[in-house]
């Protein structure tokens, strides 16, 4: 199977590496707006060759879109209009409703499969691509009833070869749940980084004390705005709901500290400890 | 050197393991209010024997207090009154001002060294104790001018044997900085866990999608309230300041999303990316 990866960054590059390694792809073609990314992806042996989207569409069995969700909106209509018979188009974007609205009712809608691998790191670009990024992680497939059976099967087989677990959801559920388990984590990390960086200006010694706990809560703040602003834009309403709730929880804790109601604070922490049953 | 560890949990237990391994302690005596912890610490070979605080004080060269900071306030006065000549008392609590106020002016103040290892995990109890928890981490020593030279030297040598980096600060600086790089991280994690757990009640599918990013920002929410409520209590004023600033940052992001000012949001994320220069 010839696979084209549009966007040879962290996700696209990691997919390319693993698909080649597992034999799922006999050849990987890279497409990237940034010429430097293509050159680097070739150097790193992530892709076999670079091409324009038009050229790549002509020869590939599977086209995987791994670009920021706003860029997806720009290229997807042209791709959908030019799908060849038997060809499968798949996106791996972090939001799903707006993308699926865009392809809804398209004559080639059946050739499209909407996916979201729940895996990543805070780094970006071809150099961030790694082997085994997806192993034992979850791949969400959305609104699969609107995909052709054979197109879905090709993607499902690929997900198996990536050693991923598949979860099926509709786009609405997906966008709601990812707001809770992914998007809000990024917002809190960005905000935490800003809080601490602001203080650092006054006192350069803060970071002498930073340890694992701090790094853990703040590492996502290294993530690229090119990827994340479009996600927040696409999923604005869900993200705002979760952000509201999160600010409310923080304000509640603030009031408990202000009024020195440590008993209630203790109980809140105990309640939050229930996250133990969910995290390994 | 005979070392007594008061509190055979994560920090005390990990210290005991490493001090024995490095030969810094010829014998480790465990003291713990919870009899079950002492039994378990003995079973795990973390301590050589258990004893009462009184017995242990009579025979040990160094007494390390590794208990929650509120419990510290209760036992410290009795310990300070009964220090034997040449004996060193050291605490490893997460806040410093209140503890140092308590021992200020005590006739045996010189025998006391205030320390805080910037290392830990979200687990607690003797079973959480691990080797190398402290390797290449930072040990903060506070207000060392008030410690006797020989007492400080014993602690500094021990810190070297733990392969830790030493940072010197006064108690005020310490409590301010830890509010930024440790205490606020725990508050945001607790709040994030509560936010998500609340939603889970309505929709059990949320956690099917949880991945590394979520786990990273929320893992500290597994931390014990027995340890953390006293820390927030001791460092209330600093924690409130940082929490205020953090809520302000989140509210700013909320307004930007509400008004769809994505350009400013982009710039904020770029600014927060500067955390890259601090985190490895």
Coordinates of C-alpha atoms in Angstrom, one line a residue:
Chain A
X1 CA 0.0 0.0 0.0
X2 CA 1.3 3.4 -0.9
X3 CA 0.6 5.9 1.8
X4 CA 0.8 9.7 1.6
X5 CA 1.3 11.6 4.7
X6 CA 0.2 15.3 4.5
X7 CA 2.1 17.0 7.3
X8 CA 5.4 15.3 8.2
X9 CA 5.5 16.5 11.8
X10 CA 5.2 14.8 15.1
X11 CA 2.0 12.8 14.3
X12 CA 2.4 12.3 10.6
X13 CA 6.1 11.5 10.9
X14 CA 5.5 9.0 13.7
X15 CA 2.8 7.3 11.7
X16 CA 5.1 7.1 8.7
X17 CA 7.9 5.5 10.7
X18 CA 5.6 2.9 12.2
X19 CA 3.6 2.1 9.1
X20 CA 6.8 1.4 7.2
X21 CA 8.3 -0.6 10.0
X22 CA 5.1 -2.8 10.3
X23 CA 5.0 -3.3 6.6
X24 CA 1.6 -1.6 6.4
X25 CA 3.1 0.9 3.9
X26 CA 5.3 -0.3 1.1
X27 CA 6.1 3.3 0.3
X28 CA 5.5 6.6 2.2
X29 CA 5.2 9.8 0.2
X30 CA 5.5 13.0 2.2
X31 CA 3.6 16.3 1.4
X32 CA 4.4 19.4 3.4
X33 CA 3.9 23.1 2.9
X34 CA 7.3 23.7 4.5
X35 CA 9.9 22.5 2.1
X36 CA 12.4 22.3 5.0
X37 CA 10.2 19.8 6.7
X38 CA 10.2 17.6 3.6
X39 CA 13.9 17.7 3.3
X40 CA 14.4 16.9 7.0
X41 CA 11.8 14.1 6.8
X42 CA 13.7 12.5 3.9
X43 CA 17.0 12.9 5.7
X44 CA 15.6 11.1 8.8
X45 CA 14.2 8.4 6.5
X46 CA 10.7 9.1 7.7
X47 CA 9.4 9.3 4.1
X48 CA 10.6 7.7 1.0
X49 CA 10.1 10.7 -1.2
X50 CA 8.5 14.2 -1.2
X51 CA 5.8 15.2 -3.6
X52 CA 3.1 17.8 -4.3
X53 CA -0.3 16.9 -3.0
X54 CA -1.6 16.6 -6.6
X55 CA 1.2 14.1 -7.6
X56 CA 0.8 12.2 -4.4
X57 CA -3.0 11.9 -4.8
X58 CA -2.5 10.3 -8.2
X59 CA -0.4 7.3 -6.9
X60 CA -1.4 6.6 -3.3
X61 CA -3.9 4.2 -1.8
X62 CA -4.2 6.0 1.5
X63 CA -3.8 9.7 2.1
X64 CA -3.4 10.7 5.8
X65 CA -4.0 14.3 6.8
X66 CA -1.8 15.2 9.8
X67 CA -1.9 19.0 9.7
X68 CA -3.4 21.6 12.1
X69 CA -7.2 21.5 11.9
X70 CA -7.5 24.9 10.3
X71 CA -5.1 23.9 7.5
X72 CA -7.3 20.7 7.1
X73 CA -10.3 22.9 6.3
X74 CA -8.4 24.5 3.5
X75 CA -7.0 21.4 1.8
X76 CA -9.8 18.9 2.4
X77 CA -12.4 20.2 -0.1
X78 CA -9.8 19.9 -3.0
X79 CA -8.8 16.5 -1.8
X80 CA -12.4 15.2 -1.6
X81 CA -13.1 16.5 -5.1
X82 CA -10.2 14.5 -6.5
X83 CA -10.4 11.1 -4.7
X84 CA -9.7 8.3 -7.1
X85 CA -11.7 5.1 -7.0
X86 CA -10.6 2.8 -4.2
X87 CA -8.6 5.5 -2.6
X88 CA -9.0 6.2 1.1
X89 CA -8.6 9.7 2.8
X90 CA -8.1 9.8 6.5
X91 CA -7.6 12.7 8.9
X92 CA -5.9 12.5 12.3
X93 CA -7.1 15.9 13.6
X94 CA -7.8 16.7 17.2
X95 CA -11.3 18.0 16.6
X96 CA -14.0 16.3 14.5
X97 CA -17.3 18.1 14.2
X98 CA -16.2 21.0 11.9
X99 CA -14.2 18.6 9.7
X100 CA -17.0 16.2 9.4
X101 CA -19.5 19.0 8.6
X102 CA -17.2 20.1 5.8
X103 CA -17.3 16.7 4.1
X104 CA -20.9 15.9 4.9
X105 CA -22.9 15.1 1.8
X106 CA -19.9 15.1 -0.5
X107 CA -20.3 12.6 -3.3
X108 CA -17.0 11.0 -2.1
X109 CA -17.9 11.1 1.6
X110 CA -17.7 7.3 1.8
X111 CA -14.0 7.4 1.0
X112 CA -13.2 9.5 4.1
X113 CA -12.5 8.1 7.5
X114 CA -12.2 10.5 10.5
X115 CA -9.7 9.4 13.1
X116 CA -7.9 10.8 16.1
X117 CA -5.0 9.0 17.7
X118 CA -4.9 9.8 21.5
X119 CA -1.2 10.1 21.6
X120 CA 1.4 12.9 21.2
X121 CA 4.1 14.8 22.9
X122 CA 4.7 18.5 23.4
X123 CA 7.2 18.6 20.5
X124 CA 6.6 19.3 16.8
X125 CA 8.2 18.9 13.4
X126 CA 9.8 15.9 11.7
X127 CA 12.5 15.8 14.4
X128 CA 9.8 15.1 17.0
X129 CA 8.6 12.0 15.2
X130 CA 9.2 8.8 17.1
X131 CA 8.7 5.1 16.9
X132 CA 6.0 3.5 19.0
X133 CA 4.3 6.8 19.7
X134 CA 1.0 5.0 19.1
X135 CA 1.6 1.5 20.6
X136 CA -1.1 0.5 23.0
X137 CA -2.7 3.9 22.7
X138 CA -6.3 4.6 21.6
X139 CA -7.5 5.5 18.1
X140 CA -10.9 7.1 18.0
X141 CA -12.8 6.6 14.8
X142 CA -15.7 9.0 14.3
X143 CA -19.1 8.6 12.5
X144 CA -17.9 5.5 10.8
X145 CA -21.4 4.7 9.5
X146 CA -20.7 7.4 6.9
X147 CA -17.5 5.7 5.6
X148 CA -17.6 3.0 3.0
X149 CA -17.0 -0.5 4.4
X150 CA -13.8 -1.1 2.5
X151 CA -12.4 2.3 3.3
X152 CA -13.1 1.7 7.0
X153 CA -11.6 -1.8 6.8
X154 CA -8.3 -0.4 5.4
X155 CA -8.1 2.1 8.3
X156 CA -9.1 -0.5 10.9
X157 CA -6.4 -2.9 9.7
X158 CA -3.9 -0.1 9.8
X159 CA -4.9 0.7 13.4
X160 CA -4.4 -3.0 14.3
X161 CA -0.9 -2.9 12.8
X162 CA -0.1 0.2 14.8
X163 CA -1.1 -2.0 17.9
X164 CA -3.7 0.5 18.9
X165 CA -7.0 0.0 20.6
X166 CA -10.0 1.3 18.6
X167 CA -12.9 3.4 20.1
X168 CA -15.9 4.4 18.1
X169 CA -17.7 7.7 18.8
X170 CA -19.7 10.2 17.0
X171 CA -18.0 13.6 16.3
X172 CA -20.1 15.4 19.0
X173 CA -19.1 12.9 21.8
X174 CA -15.5 13.1 20.6
X175 CA -15.2 16.9 20.8
X176 CA -16.9 16.9 24.2
X177 CA -14.6 14.3 25.7
X178 CA -11.4 15.6 24.2
X179 CA -12.2 19.0 25.7
X180 CA -12.1 17.3 29.1
X181 CA -9.1 14.9 28.7
X182 CA -6.9 16.8 26.4
X183 CA -7.8 20.4 25.5
X184 CA -8.3 21.7 29.1
X185 CA -4.9 20.1 30.1
X186 CA -3.2 22.2 27.6
X187 CA -5.0 25.4 28.7
X188 CA -4.1 24.9 32.3
X189 CA -0.5 24.2 31.3
X190 CA -0.2 27.3 29.2
X191 CA -1.8 29.4 32.0
X192 CA 0.5 27.8 34.6
X193 CA 3.6 28.6 32.5
X194 CA 2.5 32.2 32.2
X195 CA 1.8 32.5 35.9
X196 CA 5.3 31.2 36.8
X197 CA 7.2 33.0 34.0
X198 CA 5.6 36.3 35.1
X199 CA 6.9 35.8 38.6
X200 CA 10.3 34.7 37.3
X201 CA 10.9 38.2 36.0
X202 CA 10.9 39.4 39.6
X203 CA 12.8 36.5 41.0
X204 CA 15.1 34.4 38.9
X205 CA 15.6 31.8 41.6
X206 CA 12.2 30.2 41.2
X207 CA 13.4 27.5 38.8
X208 CA 16.2 26.4 41.0
X209 CA 13.5 24.6 42.8
X210 CA 11.4 23.2 40.0
X211 CA 11.1 19.4 40.2
X212 CA 9.2 16.6 38.6
X213 CA 5.8 17.7 39.8
X214 CA 6.1 21.1 38.2
X215 CA 7.5 19.7 35.0
X216 CA 4.7 17.3 34.8
X217 CA 1.9 19.9 35.1
X218 CA 3.6 22.4 32.9
X219 CA 5.3 20.4 30.1
X220 CA 2.3 20.7 27.7
X221 CA 3.0 24.5 27.7
X222 CA 5.8 23.7 25.3
X223 CA 3.1 22.8 22.7
X224 CA 2.9 24.7 19.4
X225 CA 0.3 27.5 19.1
X226 CA 0.0 26.6 15.3
X227 CA -1.6 23.3 16.4
X228 CA -3.5 24.4 19.4
X229 CA -5.1 27.7 18.6
X230 CA -7.1 26.1 15.7
X231 CA -8.2 23.3 18.1
X232 CA -9.5 25.8 20.6
X233 CA -11.2 27.6 17.8
X234 CA -12.9 24.5 16.4
X235 CA -13.9 23.2 19.9
X236 CA -14.6 26.6 21.4
X237 CA -17.9 25.9 23.0
X238 CA -16.9 22.7 24.7
X239 CA -13.5 24.2 25.8
X240 CA -15.3 27.2 27.2
X241 CA -17.7 25.0 29.2
X242 CA -14.8 23.0 30.7
X243 CA -12.7 26.1 31.4
X244 CA -15.7 27.6 33.2
X245 CA -16.0 24.6 35.4
X246 CA -12.2 24.4 36.0
X247 CA -12.1 28.1 37.0
X248 CA -15.1 27.5 39.3
X249 CA -13.2 24.6 41.0
X250 CA -10.1 26.8 41.5
X251 CA -12.2 29.6 42.9
X252 CA -13.8 27.2 45.3
X253 CA -10.4 26.2 46.6
X254 CA -9.4 29.8 46.8
X255 CA -12.4 30.6 49.0
X256 CA -11.7 27.6 51.2
X257 CA -8.1 28.9 51.7
X258 CA -9.3 32.4 52.4
X259 CA -11.8 31.3 55.0
X260 CA -9.3 28.7 56.3
X261 CA -11.9 26.0 55.9
X262 CA -9.3 23.2 55.8
X263 CA -11.8 20.4 56.6
X264 CA -13.7 21.0 53.4
X265 CA -10.4 21.5 51.5
X266 CA -9.3 18.1 52.8
X267 CA -12.6 16.5 51.6
X268 CA -12.2 18.1 48.1
X269 CA -8.7 16.7 47.8
X270 CA -9.9 13.3 48.9
X271 CA -12.6 13.5 46.2
X272 CA -10.0 14.5 43.6
X273 CA -7.9 11.4 44.7
X274 CA -10.6 9.3 43.0
X275 CA -8.7 10.0 39.8
X276 CA -6.5 7.1 41.1
X277 CA -9.0 4.6 39.8
X278 CA -8.8 6.1 36.3
X279 CA -5.1 6.7 35.9
X280 CA -2.9 3.7 36.1
Chain B
X1 CA 26.2 7.3 62.0
X2 CA 23.0 6.1 63.5
X3 CA 20.1 7.9 61.7
X4 CA 16.5 8.0 63.0
X5 CA 13.8 8.6 60.4
X6 CA 10.6 10.0 61.9
X7 CA 7.9 9.2 59.3
X8 CA 8.7 6.1 57.3
X9 CA 6.7 7.2 54.2
X10 CA 7.7 8.2 50.7
X11 CA 10.3 10.8 51.6
X12 CA 11.6 9.3 54.9
X13 CA 11.6 5.8 53.5
X14 CA 13.4 6.8 50.3
X15 CA 16.0 8.7 52.4
X16 CA 16.5 5.6 54.6
X17 CA 17.1 3.3 51.7
X18 CA 19.6 5.6 50.1
X19 CA 21.5 6.6 53.2
X20 CA 22.0 2.9 54.0
X21 CA 23.0 2.1 50.5
X22 CA 25.6 4.9 50.3
X23 CA 27.0 4.0 53.7
X24 CA 26.0 7.3 55.2
X25 CA 23.9 5.5 57.8
X26 CA 25.3 2.5 59.6
X27 CA 21.9 1.9 61.2
X28 CA 18.5 3.4 60.5
X29 CA 15.9 3.5 63.2
X30 CA 12.3 4.1 62.2
X31 CA 9.8 6.1 64.2
X32 CA 6.2 6.2 63.0
X33 CA 2.8 7.0 64.7
X34 CA 1.3 4.3 62.5
X35 CA 2.4 1.0 63.8
X36 CA 1.5 -0.7 60.5
X37 CA 4.0 1.6 58.7
X38 CA 6.8 0.6 61.0
X39 CA 6.0 -3.1 60.4
X40 CA 5.9 -2.6 56.7
X41 CA 9.1 -0.5 56.7
X42 CA 10.9 -3.2 58.5
X43 CA 9.5 -5.9 56.2
X44 CA 10.8 -3.9 53.2
X45 CA 14.2 -3.5 54.9
X46 CA 13.8 0.2 54.7
X47 CA 14.7 0.5 58.4
X48 CA 16.8 -1.7 60.7
X49 CA 14.4 -1.4 63.6
X50 CA 11.5 0.5 64.9
X51 CA 11.5 2.5 68.2
X52 CA 9.7 5.2 70.1
X53 CA 10.8 8.7 69.5
X54 CA 12.2 8.9 73.0
X55 CA 14.3 5.7 72.6
X56 CA 15.5 6.7 69.2
X57 CA 16.6 10.2 70.4
X58 CA 18.8 8.6 73.0
X59 CA 21.0 6.7 70.5
X60 CA 20.9 8.5 67.2
X61 CA 23.4 11.0 65.7
X62 CA 21.0 12.4 63.2
X63 CA 17.2 12.6 63.5
X64 CA 15.3 13.4 60.3
X65 CA 11.7 14.5 60.5
X66 CA 9.8 13.4 57.4
X67 CA 6.2 13.9 58.5
X68 CA 3.5 16.3 57.4
X69 CA 4.3 19.9 58.4
X70 CA 1.4 20.1 60.9
X71 CA 2.6 17.0 62.7
X72 CA 6.1 18.5 62.7
X73 CA 4.8 21.5 64.7
X74 CA 3.6 19.0 67.4
X75 CA 6.7 16.9 67.8
X76 CA 9.4 19.5 67.2
X77 CA 9.3 21.4 70.5
X78 CA 9.7 18.1 72.5
X79 CA 12.6 17.1 70.3
X80 CA 14.3 20.4 70.6
X81 CA 14.1 20.3 74.3
X82 CA 15.8 16.9 74.4
X83 CA 18.6 17.2 71.9
X84 CA 21.8 15.5 73.1
X85 CA 25.2 17.2 72.7
X86 CA 26.5 16.6 69.1
X87 CA 23.1 15.4 67.9
X88 CA 21.7 16.9 64.7
X89 CA 17.9 17.4 64.0
X90 CA 16.9 18.0 60.5
X91 CA 13.4 18.4 58.9
X92 CA 12.5 17.8 55.3
X93 CA 9.2 19.6 55.3
X94 CA 7.7 21.4 52.3
X95 CA 7.2 24.7 54.1
X96 CA 9.8 26.5 56.1
X97 CA 8.7 29.8 57.7
X98 CA 6.4 28.4 60.4
X99 CA 8.7 25.6 61.3
X100 CA 11.7 27.9 61.6
X101 CA 9.6 30.4 63.7
X102 CA 8.9 27.6 66.1
X103 CA 12.5 26.8 66.7
X104 CA 13.8 30.4 66.6
X105 CA 15.6 31.4 69.8
X106 CA 15.5 27.9 71.2
X107 CA 18.7 27.2 73.2
X108 CA 19.4 24.2 70.9
X109 CA 18.5 26.0 67.7
X110 CA 22.0 25.5 66.4
X111 CA 21.5 21.7 66.3
X112 CA 18.6 22.1 63.9
X113 CA 19.0 22.2 60.1
X114 CA 16.0 23.0 57.9
X115 CA 16.0 21.2 54.6
X116 CA 13.6 20.5 51.7
X117 CA 14.4 17.9 49.0
X118 CA 12.7 19.0 45.8
X119 CA 11.7 15.5 44.9
X120 CA 8.7 13.3 45.4
X121 CA 6.0 11.3 43.7
X122 CA 2.2 11.3 44.0
X123 CA 2.3 8.2 46.2
X124 CA 2.7 7.8 50.0
X125 CA 3.5 5.4 52.7
X126 CA 6.5 2.9 53.1
X127 CA 5.5 1.1 49.9
X128 CA 6.1 4.4 47.9
X129 CA 9.7 4.6 49.1
X130 CA 12.1 4.2 46.2
X131 CA 15.9 4.2 45.6
X132 CA 17.4 7.1 43.7
X133 CA 14.4 9.4 44.4
X134 CA 16.8 12.2 45.2
X135 CA 19.7 11.5 42.8
X136 CA 20.6 14.7 40.9
X137 CA 17.7 16.6 42.5
X138 CA 17.9 19.8 44.5
X139 CA 18.1 20.0 48.3
X140 CA 17.2 23.4 49.7
X141 CA 18.8 24.3 53.0
X142 CA 17.2 27.2 54.7
X143 CA 18.6 29.9 57.1
X144 CA 21.8 27.9 57.6
X145 CA 23.4 30.8 59.4
X146 CA 21.4 29.8 62.5
X147 CA 22.7 26.2 62.4
X148 CA 25.9 25.2 64.2
X149 CA 28.8 24.7 61.7
X150 CA 29.3 21.1 62.6
X151 CA 25.5 20.3 62.4
X152 CA 25.4 21.9 58.9
X153 CA 28.5 20.0 57.8
X154 CA 26.9 16.7 58.7
X155 CA 23.8 17.5 56.7
X156 CA 25.8 18.9 53.8
X157 CA 27.9 15.7 53.7
X158 CA 24.7 13.7 53.7
X159 CA 23.3 15.7 50.8
X160 CA 26.5 15.0 48.8
X161 CA 26.2 11.3 49.5
X162 CA 22.6 11.5 48.2
X163 CA 24.1 13.0 45.0
X164 CA 22.0 16.1 45.4
X165 CA 22.6 19.7 44.4
X166 CA 22.4 22.1 47.3
X167 CA 20.7 25.5 47.1
X168 CA 20.7 27.9 50.0
X169 CA 17.8 30.2 50.7
X170 CA 16.1 32.0 53.5
X171 CA 12.7 30.5 54.7
X172 CA 10.8 33.4 53.2
X173 CA 12.3 32.9 49.7
X174 CA 11.8 29.2 50.0
X175 CA 8.1 29.4 50.8
X176 CA 7.5 32.0 48.0
X177 CA 9.3 29.9 45.3
X178 CA 7.8 26.6 46.3
X179 CA 4.3 28.2 46.0
X180 CA 5.1 28.8 42.4
X181 CA 6.9 25.6 41.4
X182 CA 5.2 23.0 43.6
X183 CA 2.2 24.1 45.5
X184 CA 0.2 25.6 42.7
X185 CA 0.9 22.6 40.5
X186 CA -0.9 20.5 43.1
X187 CA -3.8 22.8 43.3
X188 CA -4.3 22.9 39.6
X189 CA -4.1 19.1 39.4
X190 CA -6.6 18.6 42.2
X191 CA -9.0 21.1 40.5
X192 CA -8.5 19.5 37.1
X193 CA -9.3 16.1 38.6
X194 CA -12.5 17.4 40.2
X195 CA -13.5 19.1 36.9
X196 CA -13.2 15.9 35.0
X197 CA -14.5 13.5 37.6
X198 CA -17.6 15.7 37.8
X199 CA -18.2 15.3 34.1
X200 CA -17.5 11.6 34.2
X201 CA -20.6 11.1 36.3
X202 CA -22.6 12.2 33.3
X203 CA -20.5 10.4 30.7
X204 CA -18.4 7.4 31.6
X205 CA -16.7 7.4 28.3
X206 CA -14.4 10.3 28.9
X207 CA -11.6 8.3 30.2
X208 CA -11.4 6.0 27.2
X209 CA -9.7 9.0 25.5
X210 CA -7.3 9.9 28.3
X211 CA -3.7 9.8 27.2
X212 CA -0.3 11.0 28.3
X213 CA -1.0 14.7 28.3
X214 CA -4.0 14.3 30.6
X215 CA -2.2 11.9 32.9
X216 CA 0.7 14.3 33.1
X217 CA -1.3 17.3 34.2
X218 CA -3.5 15.4 36.6
X219 CA -1.3 12.8 38.2
X220 CA -0.4 15.0 41.2
X221 CA -4.1 14.8 42.1
X222 CA -3.4 11.4 43.5
X223 CA -1.4 13.1 46.3
X224 CA -2.4 12.7 49.9
X225 CA -4.5 15.4 51.6
X226 CA -2.7 14.5 54.9
X227 CA 0.4 15.9 53.4
X228 CA -1.0 18.7 51.3
X229 CA -3.6 20.5 53.4
X230 CA -1.0 21.3 56.1
X231 CA 1.3 22.7 53.4
X232 CA -1.4 24.9 52.0
X233 CA -2.2 26.0 55.5
X234 CA 1.4 26.9 56.3
X235 CA 2.0 28.7 53.1
X236 CA -1.5 30.1 52.7
X237 CA -0.6 33.7 51.8
X238 CA 1.8 32.8 49.1
X239 CA -0.4 30.0 47.7
X240 CA -3.3 32.5 47.6
X241 CA -1.2 35.0 45.6
X242 CA -0.2 32.5 43.0
X243 CA -3.7 31.0 42.8
X244 CA -5.1 34.5 42.2
X245 CA -2.6 35.0 39.4
X246 CA -3.3 31.6 37.9
X247 CA -7.1 32.2 37.9
X248 CA -6.4 35.6 36.3
X249 CA -4.5 33.9 33.5
X250 CA -7.2 31.4 32.9
X251 CA -9.9 34.1 32.9
X252 CA -7.8 36.0 30.4
X253 CA -7.8 33.0 28.1
X254 CA -11.5 32.5 28.6
X255 CA -12.2 36.1 27.5
X256 CA -10.0 35.6 24.4
X257 CA -11.9 32.5 23.5
X258 CA -15.3 34.2 24.2
X259 CA -14.4 37.2 22.0
X260 CA -12.6 34.9 19.5
X261 CA -9.5 37.0 19.7
X262 CA -7.3 34.1 18.4
X263 CA -4.3 36.4 17.5
X264 CA -3.9 37.4 21.1
X265 CA -4.4 33.8 22.2
X266 CA -1.7 32.7 19.8
X267 CA 0.7 35.3 21.3
X268 CA -0.1 34.1 24.8
X269 CA 0.7 30.5 23.9
X270 CA 4.0 31.7 22.3
X271 CA 4.8 33.5 25.5
X272 CA 4.1 30.4 27.6
X273 CA 6.3 28.4 25.2
X274 CA 9.2 30.2 26.8
X275 CA 8.9 27.6 29.6
X276 CA 11.0 25.5 27.1
X277 CA 14.1 27.3 28.2
X278 CA 13.5 26.3 31.8
X279 CA 12.3 22.7 31.5
X280 CA 14.8 20.3 30.0

